Structures are given as structure tokens and as C-alpha cells.
Amino acid sequence: MDQTERDMYIIPPNFIESGTCFGGMIKLRNAAEAGILACAIGIPVFVCLPLGLTAKVVLLCLTALPAALAALIGIDGESLSSFLLIWIRYRRSRRVIGPDGAGVPGKTGRTPEKKKQTGNVDHGKKKEKAGKQAAAFRKMPGRNRGRIEREDFPAEFDELKKYEMREKLRKAGKRRQKADTGKTGERSAISVFMKKAEPAGERKIPESCLNPVADYLPVEKIQDGIIYTKDHRYLKILEIAPVNFLLRSAGEQKSMIYSYLSYLKISPVKLQVKVITRKADINRHLDTVRKEMERESNEHCIQMQEDYIEFVKQVSAQEAVTRRFFLIFEYEPWNPSQKEKESEAVSFLKSAVHTASAYLRNCGNEVFLPENEDEAAANALYDILCRKESASRPFRQRVSEVAADYAVRRKNADTIPAGEFCAPKQIDFTRGDSVCIDGLYYSWLLIPSEGYRTQVPAGWLSLIVNAGDGIDMDLFLTRQPKDQIVQKVGQQLRINRSKIKDASDTNTDYDDIDGAIRSGYYLKSGIADHEDFYYMNLLITIMAESREELEWKEAEMKKLLLSQDMQVQSCHYREEQAYLSSLPLLSMEKKLYERSRRNVLSSGAAACYPYISYEMCDDNGVMLGVNRYNSSLVVLDLFDTATYKNANMVILGTSGAGKTFTMQLMALRMRRKGIPVFIIAPLKGHEFRRACENVGGSYILISPGSPYCINIMEIRRIDSGVSSLLDGPPVQLSALAEKIQRLHIFFRLLIPDMNYEERQLLDEALIAAYQKKGITHDNASLEDPETPGHYRQMPVLGDVYEILKQSPETIRMANIMNRLVNGSASTFNRQTNVNLDNSYNVLDISMLTGELLTVGMYTALEYVWDRAKADRTEEKAVFIDECWQLLSNTSAEGGRLAGDFVLEIYKTIRGYAGAAICASQDLYDFMSADNGRFGKGIINNSKTKIVLNLEEEEAARVQDALHLSDAEIMEITHFDRGSGLISTNNNNVVVDFRASPLEKDLITTDRKELKEIAERIRRQKEAG
């Protein structure tokens, strides 16, 4: 049982497992009951019945044999007698708590069958009877009164801990209330809402809650973010942000497990991890979209926003699931015999919160630390206990409704019990296989002690955590004192060794005893190696809208666990005990606790690391698709500086993987949010035209013969108004000098073999060309004296050409420039006649070929960069498709300068509130340019990366740059079109990108889909 694999951990069998026969297949209790039952039936048959031998044997086969077999097998893992007691107990306690059930918790209410028999009740007589009972109760001696009140308290808590009687609880509660009221300004319940400190003096009989379920729940009050239970315990609930543990490398996983192990060593003695799963709440995101739609004036964009809203609703209803992770622990006094002091409990729990936050941060998790702890704790209970109501009604609305109800019915909204804010309206315990809570059906599955796998990988609980909607999980860890455990293990080892000496290897119990001995030695060795001993319990909650759906989910969950060699049992006729155990109050019912208790050491407990479901869902972002691992929505807000250090992104993928589709999907949804979008398309620019024109964008085609032109010589006015407001008057630098530096990059791309002497002569020619227009290094010379507020007319390439051809030393450069001045590409030799004031701009340079493509791409990017720097407070996104085109010739000086220019944009665009988003398919050029300096630099300056399908060779190139595991690389090479890996904030998520029908028609590049769209349009024209 040694840990031979670094990613495998041991969950040893219980070292005190005994009392079985036939190789551990049958428990001794079952065998004894089978023998007793067979004798009880068989002896009367043989002795009393006047039948022949054959008839008696047949009768025994029909009666005693089936009964004995049933006793041997048991029911739901319990012996026949134990199950019978459970069933009797269920029959006695079945009831409905709520408006249609018992008004007093713990007493049997009217079941639906009883209501049919008794009909309506005279409420006047009922109140009169209740008044007489209350008067008689007040006259009773305290001892008898405590016995009667004990019936009102849930009996399940007596089994787990020897709880005191209700009378004693009330006296202790009154003493605490008196102590609370003595503190100036301190409130005794959910103080942040409305419950004020009660006046001094004791209430003889505390009033019951308006909602009977609130009385039933064992929550007394919430104060300072701490939950006070009715059995004198102090609890704290923390919400934990998960990480995508499964996609981490083996080394990272090991480091996280060790960090979690370190926390377990100093954590509170008892821990409960609760994971709840529910349909994703997209209301806040949709509210943001509707506000954006109110500001939109373009009819096509409004139509697209409406289509987006319906699409998000549809995806959310069918697939979107979200998960929340809670860590619950309680105050454990050092001396159990000493009376617990509230101040010590508060101090201990606050310290435990900071400890958990620090250690879990080392694992990559964040602990949510709300400003209002009382509201956060009550809200957490409300979300957990009222699953159906909390999905449609916010917590603050529930608080207002409860306060209004108390103001009307009790004439006092100052002292409202904490349970009223988080209790469901009704709980129906009348069925033995499920519980109905506010119209939702619940059932529970228990992993028995022998149901675990002995060897498990790190994070194995992801199987349950990510099982799907309506599957919750509760993990209980209880650390045991080492000295007591060492003594028990040693004692049991000696007993087992003596047993195995007297048993041969053919004995039915030999393997069972041998396994217990091995487990005992493993535990003893681990404890000696400074590991702690824990008892672990696992409870699974299943919920559904209907009983049929509940039964289907329960069957599928059993199949899933059985496929992983895990045993599971239903909690039939123990549903109420399971419900109480699943409450986030760290109190598991005794019988369920003993049935599911499994011993484990610190390493095995750490391997149960449960916070392993990462979600990307920013309310103010754009939806990209659905998380393949846990069906959560992926909504990204790249401009959220609190979440992402920068808004840059890089998209990598092979040809046909969906880069253009993904880019346009993001661009359209950013346009919907009002973010200016600039797309530079060097290849297949026509694929961007359909979407651009549909949203009223500006489609700029730069090519020979095109009417559009961008003058590379133009010095453009940049609005520095915002910068002046923020930083004061700007430092006056020469705009001409800055422009000439960029022009050198342009000419080096055009003339790659330019020598040093020619570069000096070109510099002089450029300055001379501007001087002819009256422009010098003095920025004031840029102003046109005839039209104040406007710049002078700028020189064009032809002005430089005329200067260069006058000297023999520069005639070669002039001849090369002639193509741009007088040749086929003379459209470059004109003044700029386009602007980028539109919210959606596409610069299509795909008609350029050869060296003109690189030159044209740089010209477009330089123009966009000037526009992006205009306003540092305005969000904007610059998309650079096929970025490798600028980086493919970095062996030449011009190529390196162009690469430096792109890298400069990625490094500095964050300072202008922008996002640089590039896509590349030729990863060889992208990753090897200048020994990888540019490709790796762009990746390192991009907080978010999207990796689509790659070939194996290409995947190997990005593995080191993105720190991907072998499993991730394997998955990347098998991605279908429309799927990709998003890597951000040290988490990797596999996403299926989704577009609405309207968006898909605008951005698809698939030949088959384009043919269908064309045929549909043709039919519409013929019909119209």
C-alpha cells in the first residue's frame, strides 16, 4: 500500500472493520439474523405441521429460505432488523412542516392521507385549545416542562451528540441574550437588517416563528458573521473561489495538494465542504445588455442585441450550470469540560478565517471576505436552503417580505429570528424515498465505509463536483487525537495478528483480517511520519423538479459511481436525517456518520481537494460559449482590471480551426457593448465584410485601384484633452521626429536591403519633404494659418520620390518607390480620405501581395494606433489577423522594426485603455521570429490566450510558452472546429464557442453554411 505514484494517494480500508464471514461478503449480524429467522420459521414447520417430509421441505423452500436470503443480503446496506427499526422510526416521524403541516416542529403533522380523513379544522377551537395548553404548560414544574418541550426539538440531534434538554437550552440562550443586551450598540441577530437588541429581562416563553420551518432549523441567530446553533455551537461559513485543478500540470497539482495538506494540519478539528450546483444566474448579465441596448441607435445592432438576449436565455436554460463552494468549520474549545465563552469562539473563528484565506491562496483559491459578514452568512444559508426561491427572488427581497410580514402579523419587526430569513416555506417528509422542499424533490446518496477506492488520484472528487445540475456534495473531515488513534490501532493490530495466526489461508475471514492488518500498519506508519488521522464522510444530494427526473438522476449517479468502482447507498426512510446532515451546520446524524465513516490520513484527505471547478463568468463581459468540463457559461470582460492585468489576447490555431469565426464573434459582441473595434485583415478580408456592413460599420479596402487611401506621410492630430485633464499640459515633443522614426520602418519594409548611407540620405529627404510644406520640428508649424484648428496639407510619397530621384546616391531608392508613386500601387500616393470614427472598422488589405502586403499592413496598423491613443479612458479593441505577416521577415532590419512596433503596441496599449488581439496560424514564423522574441513577447504580454486546434508539431511549439500539460496538448490536437482552450489567470478552460443564429449567418466561413445562406436569400428574393 505504499504510494508508488506521485499523483496517486491511499484511502486505506477501515482498520477496525470486522464481523464478516465468507470472505467479507456477509456481515455476521446479517448471518445471525438469517439463522434466527430460518429457525423461527423452520422449527414450527417441522414440529407443528402434520405434513410429510417432502411437503415440509417444499414449504421451507417457499418460506424459510427466502426469508433467510433476505436477511443475509439486507436492505440498502442495513441488516433486516436495522432496516425495520429505521422504517418504524420513519413511520412515526413522517409529517409536513409548514403551512399544510404541523405548526410545532418535531410533532407529526397531517399527512395528505390524514387531511382527506379529517377535513378542515375549526381554527377558533384550535386557538382556544392552544391557549389552554400554554396556560397548563406555564403551571407545570420545570422538570416536566422540559420533558414536554423536548418533543418539539428535532430528535435527530440527540443521536449525534448528547444534547441538553430544551429547557436548559433556553436558559443558556436567555443568559446569552442578557449578556448581549448589556453591550452598548450590539445586536443579537442579523443586526445589519432590522433585528435590534432585546430589552433587558427574560421572556418566560419565546415566541414561535411565523414560519414553522424556521423553528425546525437548528439556527438560533447570526451575529458577526457567525452562526449560533441551538445546541451551543459556533459556526463559520466561507465561500471559496475554485480553480481548474484538472488542467494543471502534475507538478502544479502536487504543489497544490501539499499546500492544502499544510492547511489541514492547522485547520479546525471539524470541516465540512459543501458544493452546490444550480442553473446559472444570467439575469445580471442580461440587465447589462438591456442597458446597453437602450443606448444603441443602429437598428441592426438592436436586432442583434435582442437575438443575443434570446440566445443567452436559451443556452442558460439548456446547459449553463454554476457551482459554489463553501467551507464550514466550528469552534472547538481546548478544554471540552470548560464552559464555552462566546468571546473566545468569535476570536477563534475570525483567526481561522484569516488562516484559511492565507493557505488556500497558496493553492490558487480565493476566499470571499464580504464587508457585511452577517448578510453574507444569512444569504449563503438562504441560497443553500431555499434553492427554488433563491433562484428567482434575491435575498434582500426576501428580507423585506419577512420584515413586512412581521410588522403586520406581530406588530413588531425589530426582533425577527434569523431562521425566518433563510428557511424554506415547507418541508414534506411524508415519502420514504424523497423529500419535497418548496416544490423541489430531494434525495440523498451515501458512500458507505467500504465504498471507496483504495487508490485515488489528486482531485478525484471532480467526478462528483462536475456531475451536473442538481447534484450537490457534502464532504466531512474530522481530525482525531493522535494518542487515542495510535492506541486503538496498536490494540487492533495485536488482535488481528492473533486472529490470523489461528486462521489458515483458506479461512473465509483470512483476506479480511489480512487487509485490516495492512491498513493498520499503513496508518501507524503514517501517524509516525507526522500525518494526522481523519474520519471522512461523503454525502451526495440530488434534486429535481419532478419525481421522475429525480429517479432518473439518482440512477445515473449510481451508474457513474459504480463505473469508478465506488459503492453507493440510498438514504430511503432516512431522508430527514440525511437532510439535517446536509445542512451547512457541520452536524451529521449518528447512524449515517457511522455507516459512512472511512479512515484516512492527511495525504489522503488532501487528495480530496474539492475546489476544482473553475468558471469564467463576468457580468459585464461578452459570452463566448460553454465550459465543456462543467457546463458553465464563459463570459469574459477583458477590460475588468480587477480580474485581468491587461486586456490583450492572442488566438492560435491551424488553418480552418475557427480563428476568423472566434475573432468576429468577439468583435461583434464588443461592438454591441459600444466598444470601438478596429480589424486589420491581411488575408481573406472579404470574410469580415458581411458582418461589418450589417452593423453599419466602415469597410475600408486598401488595394491597387481602391478609392480609399491612407497617407503614410500624414502627421495626425491626436486629441490629448483627457491626458491634459489627468496629467496636466503634455510635454512638447517633436511630432515630426516621431513620425520620421515610423517612416523609417515603412521604408525598410519596402526596401529591405537599404544600407546605412541610404538611410541617412532618406532621413534628409524626409525632412526636406516636410519643410516644403512648411513643417519643422516646431509643433506650432503643423497648424494651417489659413484654417485655424487644422493641420497643414501633408506631403505624400511622391514628394519624397521627387527629392530622391534628384541625387545619384538615392536614385535606387527612388526607382523602388516608383511603383507606389507612378506604378500599379499609386493609390498609396494620395492624401488620407478615410476616417476611423465608426464603432466598427475593417481595414481589408488582402488584395495586396508580396512586399506590398507587409507595407500595407504596417500602414493600416500605424493609422489605427494613432486613433487608439486618442482617449485613454475609452475602451477600444485592435484586432490583428494573421499577425505572422509582420513577423515573417525579421531577418531584415525592417522586419525587426515592424516586430518591435507590434510588441510596443502590446506593451503599451493597456495605458490607453485598449486591447490588442492578434490571431496567427503560421506558428513557425510567429514563434521563431527573431529567435522567438516577438512571438513569446506577444504571448507574455497577453493575459488571455485562446488555443484552437493545432497539429502536433505546432502544439509542441506553444506548450512551453503557455506552460500546458501533456493532457492539454493531447486535447488541443483533437479539438473540433468551434472548440478551444482559454488560458487566463493561471487557469485553463476548454470552451465550445457558441454564436446565435443571426451572428452565425454574419460570421460563418464554412462553405456548406454559406451555400445554405445564399439559397435562403435567393428564395426570399424570389418570394418577395
PDB file of C-alpha atoms in Angstrom, residues 36 167 385 458 491 578 669 754 764 812 882 964:
ATOM      1  CA  ILE A  36     -32.596 -16.860  13.747  1.00  0.00           C
ATOM      2  CA  GLU A 167     -35.306  23.979  28.985  1.00  0.00           C
ATOM      3  CA  LEU A 385     -31.763  26.008   1.932  1.00  0.00           C
ATOM      4  CA  ALA A 458      -5.447  14.007  -6.722  1.00  0.00           C
ATOM      5  CA  GLN A 491      -4.623  -2.706  20.051  1.00  0.00           C
ATOM      6  CA  ALA A 578     -29.916  12.969   5.546  1.00  0.00           C
ATOM      7  CA  ARG A 669     -20.170  41.382 -29.153  1.00  0.00           C
ATOM      8  CA  MET A 754      18.806  49.577 -47.632  1.00  0.00           C
ATOM      9  CA  GLU A 764      17.386  64.120 -45.061  1.00  0.00           C
ATOM     10  CA  ARG A 812      17.961  53.424 -56.481  1.00  0.00           C
ATOM     11  CA  GLU A 882      -2.572  36.801 -39.334  1.00  0.00           C
ATOM     12  CA  LEU A 964       0.495  23.471 -20.963  1.00  0.00           C
TER      13      LEU A 964
END
